[in-house]
Amino acid sequence: MRPPASPWHLARVCNRLALQGFGGILAVARHEFVERERWLDDDEFLALLGTAQVLPGPNVINLALMLGEQCFGWRGVLAVLGGMLLVPGLLALGLMGLVLAQVHRPEVQGALRGMGVVAAGLLLGTCWKLVAPLRRTPLGAAWGFGLALGALALSAWARWPLGWVVLGVGGLGMALAWRRLLP
C-alpha cells in the first residue's frame, strides 16, 4: 500500500470519488483507491470492503473511513468525512430541489430510470474486476458465486427476510471457509 500524501490529498480524492459516484460509488471507489491512486491492491480493497459491509452505514464510506484512520488517524477520518459528504451533500440537496420541481416531465423520469441502469452496470463491472481476488479466498470463486446466487434467490424470489438470508447463507459461507482453513 502506498499511503496518501496528506489528509488533504485523501479528502480531495474522496471528494472526487463521491462526486462521480451517485448510485455506483463502489466501482468508482475501487477505481480511485486501487487503479488510479494505488493506495490499495485488490486483496486489501476486498478485505476492507468485507469489514465495511459488516458495519452499519454505507459500505464505501465505511471503507474510506477505515483507510483514512489507518493512514492518518482521526485527521484521516475527518478528511474522508469532509471529502465524501460536504460538497456532494450540498450538490445532492440542490439537485433534489430541481428534480422535485420537474419530476412530472417524461425527460426527468427517463433520466432517473437511466441512472438506475448505469448504477447496475457499474456494480456488475466492479464484480467482474474482483473475480480474480475472489479465487484466492478460502472458498474460491465457484463457492462465492454459488452463495451469492443462493442469497439472491432466497431474498428476491423466495422473499426471505434479509436477516435470515444473511444468517443462513453467511453462516454457510463462514462454515465452509472455516472447514477449508483447518489443517
GROMACS .gro file of C-alpha atoms in nm:
model
  183
    1MET     CA    1   0.000   0.000   0.000
    2ARG     CA    2   0.127   0.345  -0.092
    3PRO     CA    3  -0.048   0.581   0.151
    4PRO     CA    4  -0.196   0.917   0.052
    5ALA     CA    5   0.048   1.208   0.068
    6SER     CA    6  -0.161   1.401   0.323
    7PRO     CA    7  -0.508   1.419   0.477
    8TRP     CA    8  -0.585   1.696   0.226
    9HIS     CA    9  -0.491   1.461  -0.063
   10LEU     CA   10  -0.718   1.195   0.087
   11ALA     CA   11  -1.004   1.448   0.118
   12ARG     CA   12  -0.964   1.559  -0.246
   13VAL     CA   13  -0.971   1.201  -0.374
   14CYS     CA   14  -1.274   1.117  -0.158
   15ASN     CA   15  -1.448   1.429  -0.288
   16ARG     CA   16  -1.370   1.333  -0.648
   17LEU     CA   17  -1.492   0.980  -0.577
   18ALA     CA   18  -1.818   1.096  -0.420
   19LEU     CA   19  -1.891   1.347  -0.697
   20GLN     CA   20  -1.853   1.074  -0.963
   21GLY     CA   21  -2.044   0.801  -0.791
   22PHE     CA   22  -2.412   0.878  -0.746
   23GLY     CA   23  -2.560   0.527  -0.723
   24GLY     CA   24  -2.249   0.344  -0.839
   25ILE     CA   25  -1.985   0.453  -0.594
   26LEU     CA   26  -1.833   0.109  -0.526
   27ALA     CA   27  -1.698   0.091  -0.881
   28VAL     CA   28  -1.558   0.443  -0.853
   29ALA     CA   29  -1.404   0.369  -0.513
   30ARG     CA   30  -1.224   0.064  -0.647
   31HIS     CA   31  -1.100   0.263  -0.947
   32GLU     CA   32  -0.975   0.553  -0.731
   33PHE     CA   33  -0.818   0.355  -0.446
   34VAL     CA   34  -0.679   0.057  -0.644
   35GLU     CA   35  -0.616   0.165  -1.003
   36ARG     CA   36  -0.566   0.540  -1.000
   37GLU     CA   37  -0.404   0.620  -0.664
   38ARG     CA   38  -0.264   0.269  -0.596
   39TRP     CA   39  -0.325   0.309  -0.223
   40LEU     CA   40  -0.461  -0.047  -0.206
   41ASP     CA   41  -0.433  -0.363  -0.410
   42ASP     CA   42  -0.739  -0.576  -0.491
   43ASP     CA   43  -0.688  -0.803  -0.190
   44GLU     CA   44  -0.660  -0.509   0.051
   45PHE     CA   45  -0.966  -0.347  -0.109
   46LEU     CA   46  -1.168  -0.668  -0.068
   47ALA     CA   47  -1.056  -0.707   0.294
   48LEU     CA   48  -1.162  -0.352   0.380
   49LEU     CA   49  -1.487  -0.392   0.185
   50GLY     CA   50  -1.569  -0.713   0.371
   51THR     CA   51  -1.526  -0.536   0.703
   52ALA     CA   52  -1.715  -0.229   0.579
   53GLN     CA   53  -2.015  -0.442   0.484
   54VAL     CA   54  -2.048  -0.574   0.838
   55LEU     CA   55  -2.057  -0.224   0.988
   56PRO     CA   56  -2.373  -0.013   0.987
   57GLY     CA   57  -2.384   0.261   0.727
   58PRO     CA   58  -2.280   0.300   0.364
   59ASN     CA   59  -2.013   0.046   0.264
   60VAL     CA   60  -1.786   0.280   0.068
   61ILE     CA   61  -1.788   0.547   0.337
   62ASN     CA   62  -1.701   0.280   0.595
   63LEU     CA   63  -1.421   0.155   0.369
   64ALA     CA   64  -1.283   0.506   0.317
   65LEU     CA   65  -1.307   0.582   0.689
   66MET     CA   66  -1.100   0.273   0.769
   67LEU     CA   67  -0.844   0.374   0.507
   68GLY     CA   68  -0.830   0.730   0.642
   69GLU     CA   69  -0.790   0.607   1.000
   70GLN     CA   70  -0.512   0.365   0.901
   71CYS     CA   71  -0.320   0.640   0.722
   72PHE     CA   72  -0.376   0.949   0.939
   73GLY     CA   73  -0.576   0.856   1.248
   74TRP     CA   74  -0.854   1.097   1.344
   75ARG     CA   75  -0.731   1.352   1.086
   76GLY     CA   76  -0.784   1.091   0.813
   77VAL     CA   77  -1.135   1.021   0.940
   78LEU     CA   78  -1.221   1.392   0.926
   79ALA     CA   79  -1.065   1.421   0.579
   80VAL     CA   80  -1.278   1.133   0.449
   81LEU     CA   81  -1.597   1.269   0.604
   82GLY     CA   82  -1.538   1.618   0.467
   83GLY     CA   83  -1.435   1.495   0.124
   84MET     CA   84  -1.718   1.248   0.081
   85LEU     CA   85  -2.006   1.433   0.241
   86LEU     CA   86  -1.970   1.811   0.231
   87VAL     CA   87  -1.972   1.913  -0.137
   88PRO     CA   88  -2.164   1.606  -0.265
   89GLY     CA   89  -2.426   1.653   0.007
   90LEU     CA   90  -2.484   2.016  -0.083
   91LEU     CA   91  -2.496   1.927  -0.453
   92ALA     CA   92  -2.744   1.644  -0.390
   93LEU     CA   93  -2.973   1.876  -0.194
   94GLY     CA   94  -2.968   2.130  -0.477
   95LEU     CA   95  -3.034   1.866  -0.743
   96MET     CA   96  -3.316   1.718  -0.537
   97GLY     CA   97  -3.493   2.053  -0.542
   98LEU     CA   98  -3.460   2.075  -0.919
   99VAL     CA   99  -3.576   1.717  -0.977
  100LEU     CA  100  -3.876   1.751  -0.746
  101ALA     CA  101  -3.985   2.063  -0.930
  102GLN     CA  102  -3.967   1.882  -1.267
  103VAL     CA  103  -4.044   1.519  -1.178
  104HIS     CA  104  -4.366   1.520  -1.383
  105ARG     CA  105  -4.170   1.564  -1.708
  106PRO     CA  106  -4.100   1.247  -1.910
  107GLU     CA  107  -3.739   1.355  -1.971
  108VAL     CA  108  -3.669   1.367  -1.598
  109GLN     CA  109  -3.839   1.030  -1.541
  110GLY     CA  110  -3.632   0.877  -1.822
  111ALA     CA  111  -3.311   1.023  -1.682
  112LEU     CA  112  -3.385   0.877  -1.340
  113ARG     CA  113  -3.452   0.533  -1.492
  114GLY     CA  114  -3.129   0.561  -1.691
  115MET     CA  115  -2.930   0.637  -1.377
  116GLY     CA  116  -3.055   0.314  -1.223
  117VAL     CA  117  -2.938   0.114  -1.524
  118VAL     CA  118  -2.596   0.282  -1.516
  119ALA     CA  119  -2.559   0.209  -1.144
  120ALA     CA  120  -2.641  -0.158  -1.202
  121GLY     CA  121  -2.387  -0.176  -1.485
  122LEU     CA  122  -2.116  -0.018  -1.270
  123LEU     CA  123  -2.183  -0.269  -0.995
  124LEU     CA  124  -2.161  -0.562  -1.238
  125GLY     CA  125  -1.836  -0.424  -1.382
  126THR     CA  126  -1.683  -0.396  -1.036
  127CYS     CA  127  -1.789  -0.751  -0.953
  128TRP     CA  128  -1.623  -0.874  -1.270
  129LYS     CA  129  -1.295  -0.697  -1.182
  130LEU     CA  130  -1.296  -0.857  -0.837
  131VAL     CA  131  -1.333  -1.217  -0.962
  132ALA     CA  132  -0.956  -1.279  -0.968
  133PRO     CA  133  -0.902  -1.189  -0.600
  134LEU     CA  134  -1.212  -1.393  -0.511
  135ARG     CA  135  -1.037  -1.703  -0.647
  136ARG     CA  136  -0.768  -1.661  -0.381
  137THR     CA  137  -1.013  -1.670  -0.089
  138PRO     CA  138  -1.063  -1.993   0.108
  139LEU     CA  139  -1.396  -2.054  -0.067
  140GLY     CA  140  -1.283  -1.980  -0.421
  141ALA     CA  141  -1.486  -1.820  -0.697
  142ALA     CA  142  -1.727  -2.109  -0.757
  143TRP     CA  143  -1.848  -2.125  -0.397
  144GLY     CA  144  -1.855  -1.745  -0.378
  145PHE     CA  145  -2.078  -1.721  -0.684
  146GLY     CA  146  -2.294  -2.009  -0.563
  147LEU     CA  147  -2.352  -1.845  -0.227
  148ALA     CA  148  -2.424  -1.510  -0.393
  149LEU     CA  149  -2.681  -1.671  -0.623
  150GLY     CA  150  -2.831  -1.853  -0.325
  151ALA     CA  151  -2.865  -1.526  -0.136
  152LEU     CA  152  -3.021  -1.361  -0.441
  153ALA     CA  153  -3.269  -1.646  -0.486
  154LEU     CA  154  -3.369  -1.650  -0.120
  155SER     CA  155  -3.414  -1.274  -0.092
  156ALA     CA  156  -3.554  -1.183  -0.436
  157TRP     CA  157  -3.758  -1.486  -0.534
  158ALA     CA  158  -3.835  -1.673  -0.211
  159ARG     CA  159  -3.886  -1.337  -0.032
  160TRP     CA  160  -3.698  -1.446   0.282
  161PRO     CA  161  -3.627  -1.165   0.528
  162LEU     CA  162  -3.276  -1.027   0.477
  163GLY     CA  163  -3.170  -1.114   0.831
  164TRP     CA  164  -3.243  -1.482   0.773
  165VAL     CA  165  -3.064  -1.476   0.437
  166VAL     CA  166  -2.753  -1.324   0.595
  167LEU     CA  167  -2.760  -1.571   0.883
  168GLY     CA  168  -2.824  -1.871   0.659
  169VAL     CA  169  -2.605  -1.801   0.358
  170GLY     CA  170  -2.344  -1.609   0.557
  171GLY     CA  171  -2.330  -1.883   0.818
  172LEU     CA  172  -2.289  -2.148   0.549
  173GLY     CA  173  -2.011  -1.946   0.384
  174MET     CA  174  -1.829  -1.900   0.714
  175ALA     CA  175  -1.859  -2.271   0.796
  176LEU     CA  176  -1.725  -2.372   0.454
  177ALA     CA  177  -1.435  -2.127   0.477
  178TRP     CA  178  -1.353  -2.239   0.831
  179ARG     CA  179  -1.355  -2.604   0.719
  180ARG     CA  180  -1.117  -2.528   0.432
  181LEU     CA  181  -0.883  -2.332   0.659
  182LEU     CA  182  -0.846  -2.619   0.906
  183PRO     CA  183  -0.516  -2.809   0.867
   0.00000   0.00000   0.00000
